[in-house]
Amino acid sequence: MWRYLIPVGIFAILIAFFFAGLGRDKETLPSPLIGRPAPEFTLPRLEDPTELVSSKDFAGRKYLVNVWGPWCAACYDEHPALLEIARRKVLPIVGLTVPQGALADQQGKPLPLEDVLEEMQRGLRWISELGNPYDVTVFDQMWTTAIDFGVYGAPETFLIDEEGVVVHKHVGPIDLTVWERDFMPKINASRSAGG
Amino acid sequence: MRAFLYTLMLSLWLPAAWAIDPAPAFEDPALQARYERLARELRCLQCRSETIADSNASLAADLRRQLRELIAAGKTDGEIMQYMTDRYGDYVRYRPPLAPRTVLLWAAPALFVVAGITAAVVVILRKSRLPEDDPVDPGLGTS
């Protein structure tokens, strides 16, 4: 008689599996960068492309790299939270501005300068209209740095410590709950460990 | 009619040859073949179930461009896959690598076949041991 309960048992196990899978985040991929040195970059400033900003400028400091673009709706959702985080002045925030796909043709030849400048203007307009949370904003026309960071969907936010190591990565919009829960403990931990 | 035939021929020939790109990435057919093979090995992380050879997403286009540059720079297949997994993790490989973590994944089809055969053998053996005229089970025994 007990054997008739076997299908019921299998069914229960399946339900348990599916239920556990319901709440799991299958979109966020684990980043191989965590615990490894952050990629180095030297990129032009969005406000003044003649001026170059390098990751070395932040050596010895904790900083945040926020990957965003004026085409990105989720970045728009994230923006108020980012402004609030900037207002708290915990650490410098670098805005890594990317276009929606590299501004280049298939052979890797950059698009005409007007197209590039227009995309940069869109970014500048966003900042001037919505407020600027960034201490410095750089423009990654070719997605070179974004690919080095393993970016697959904006917004993405990286926390980099004093040693230049990526401590945390968040994919998708940050809100203050995420900030307090995931970022702040790591910021404080590396602070006390370093000093 | 002739125009129609030409269109048909073109539409049959183009997708097979160049997939997504409007023009081949390399003039050298050997390099182009390598480019296409590697593009089919890499996953587009925006659309997940597509390779960068199939996907129209902007990230796929960027990764194809990066792949083209790496091939042009003379990198080996191993170096290129390493470059991609260093940035995007093993998930970027369309075929997961055989590692301790993925042994179950790779063994699953074989395990399912073995389990199925075992179950079938057990059921058949048990049924064949039943007496020909089983009074408890007239449906099977009398036939």
XYZ file of C-alpha atoms in Angstrom, chain A:
195
model
C 0.000 0.000 0.000
C 2.860 2.332 0.857
C 4.157 2.193 -2.718
C 1.220 4.347 -3.822
C 2.696 7.144 -1.747
C 5.898 7.157 -3.839
C 4.440 9.435 -6.586
C 3.105 11.725 -3.880
C 6.592 11.864 -2.343
C 8.213 12.638 -5.697
C 5.611 15.338 -6.272
C 6.366 16.851 -2.852
C 10.100 16.916 -3.637
C 9.393 18.646 -6.970
C 7.196 21.228 -5.264
C 9.959 21.888 -2.733
C 12.475 22.420 -5.577
C 10.187 24.772 -7.483
C 9.292 26.682 -4.350
C 12.959 27.191 -3.482
C 13.541 28.318 -7.070
C 10.723 30.878 -6.943
C 12.503 33.415 -4.781
C 15.958 32.843 -6.247
C 17.542 35.549 -8.368
C 18.542 33.871 -11.604
C 19.288 37.113 -13.466
C 22.325 38.244 -11.503
C 25.473 36.448 -12.565
C 28.329 36.013 -10.111
C 31.177 38.307 -11.114
C 34.630 36.740 -11.447
C 36.017 40.163 -10.529
C 35.088 39.974 -6.834
C 38.290 39.739 -4.784
C 40.447 40.541 -7.798
C 42.099 43.817 -8.827
C 39.698 46.140 -10.595
C 40.486 46.754 -14.266
C 42.523 49.895 -14.869
C 41.168 52.619 -17.088
C 42.071 55.960 -18.545
C 39.053 57.686 -20.051
C 38.011 61.204 -21.069
C 35.769 63.210 -18.776
C 32.204 63.555 -19.968
C 32.232 67.294 -19.220
C 35.582 67.915 -20.935
C 36.913 65.112 -23.152
C 40.340 66.765 -23.379
C 40.865 65.896 -19.731
C 41.686 62.266 -18.943
C 40.758 60.471 -15.721
C 42.638 57.359 -14.644
C 41.794 54.665 -12.133
C 45.213 55.483 -10.614
C 43.758 58.820 -9.473
C 41.797 56.825 -6.893
C 44.626 54.600 -5.674
C 44.620 54.195 -1.892
C 40.986 55.202 -1.586
C 37.718 53.361 -1.574
C 35.475 54.386 -4.433
C 32.357 53.428 -6.273
C 32.091 52.871 -10.018
C 28.548 53.292 -11.300
C 27.954 52.177 -14.890
C 25.084 54.062 -16.478
C 23.868 55.624 -19.681
C 21.273 58.230 -20.647
C 19.427 55.525 -22.655
C 18.998 53.299 -19.610
C 15.569 53.351 -17.949
C 16.689 51.435 -14.866
C 19.425 54.066 -14.342
C 16.668 56.686 -14.262
C 14.949 54.704 -11.501
C 18.208 54.439 -9.622
C 19.144 58.104 -9.878
C 17.376 59.511 -6.773
C 18.987 56.847 -4.567
C 22.384 57.629 -6.079
C 21.881 61.348 -5.337
C 21.073 60.519 -1.720
C 24.149 58.276 -1.450
C 26.292 61.083 -2.903
C 24.783 63.535 -0.421
C 26.039 61.357 2.452
C 29.608 61.771 1.170
C 30.751 58.294 2.203
C 33.110 57.798 -0.712
C 33.763 59.213 -4.183
C 31.455 57.982 -6.967
C 32.831 57.571 -10.468
C 30.201 57.638 -13.187
C 31.181 55.338 -16.045
C 28.947 56.576 -18.841
C 28.381 54.092 -21.646
C 26.384 54.424 -24.836
C 23.868 51.739 -25.731
C 26.460 49.629 -27.522
C 29.863 50.910 -28.576
C 29.861 53.911 -30.904
C 31.795 52.057 -33.581
C 31.130 50.030 -36.684
C 31.606 46.304 -36.826
C 35.256 46.620 -37.788
C 35.899 48.660 -34.660
C 36.156 51.995 -36.441
C 34.692 54.775 -34.268
C 31.565 56.525 -35.506
C 31.830 60.152 -36.725
C 32.662 62.694 -34.036
C 29.208 64.352 -34.231
C 27.530 61.094 -33.174
C 29.916 60.709 -30.259
C 29.432 64.310 -29.135
C 25.660 63.960 -29.406
C 25.720 60.912 -27.127
C 27.917 62.798 -24.647
C 25.489 65.735 -24.768
C 22.658 63.372 -23.825
C 24.649 62.297 -20.785
C 25.409 65.886 -19.779
C 21.771 66.884 -20.169
C 20.746 63.995 -17.884
C 23.145 65.144 -15.188
C 22.192 68.800 -15.392
C 18.456 68.059 -15.349
C 18.332 65.285 -12.742
C 21.257 66.290 -10.551
C 24.836 65.053 -10.481
C 25.725 62.321 -7.980
C 29.161 61.761 -9.511
C 32.444 63.185 -8.278
C 33.803 62.526 -11.728
C 32.102 61.229 -14.855
C 34.000 59.499 -17.636
C 32.790 58.463 -21.065
C 33.515 54.956 -22.367
C 32.708 55.360 -26.049
C 33.915 51.897 -27.121
C 32.733 49.907 -24.097
C 36.389 48.952 -23.537
C 36.351 49.569 -19.792
C 32.773 48.320 -19.457
C 33.781 44.979 -21.015
C 36.861 44.862 -18.763
C 34.472 45.230 -15.828
C 32.257 42.459 -17.228
C 29.266 44.763 -17.580
C 26.234 43.123 -19.157
C 23.406 45.409 -18.141
C 23.341 48.942 -16.826
C 23.147 50.069 -14.123
C 25.940 48.141 -12.452
C 27.820 49.349 -9.408
C 31.250 48.236 -8.219
C 32.794 48.892 -4.822
C 36.578 49.100 -5.015
C 38.738 49.219 -1.891
C 42.002 50.968 -0.990
C 44.057 48.160 -2.558
C 42.188 48.537 -5.844
C 40.352 45.252 -5.326
C 36.707 44.823 -6.307
C 34.871 44.114 -3.050
C 31.280 44.090 -4.214
C 29.206 44.283 -7.350
C 25.545 45.105 -7.679
C 23.621 44.571 -10.906
C 20.480 46.615 -11.406
C 19.250 49.755 -9.655
C 20.582 50.431 -6.178
C 18.128 51.632 -3.570
C 18.886 52.737 -0.041
C 17.939 49.340 1.393
C 20.470 47.628 -0.851
C 22.988 50.330 -0.040
C 22.634 49.909 3.731
C 22.483 46.107 3.560
C 25.126 45.214 0.946
C 27.462 48.178 0.570
C 27.784 49.907 3.942
C 28.995 46.835 5.908
C 31.712 46.235 3.305
C 32.712 49.893 3.269
C 33.000 49.938 7.062
C 34.757 46.560 7.210
C 37.549 47.530 4.851
C 37.847 50.866 6.595
C 38.537 49.350 10.014
C 40.757 46.635 8.529
C 42.815 49.186 6.608
C 43.182 51.738 9.398
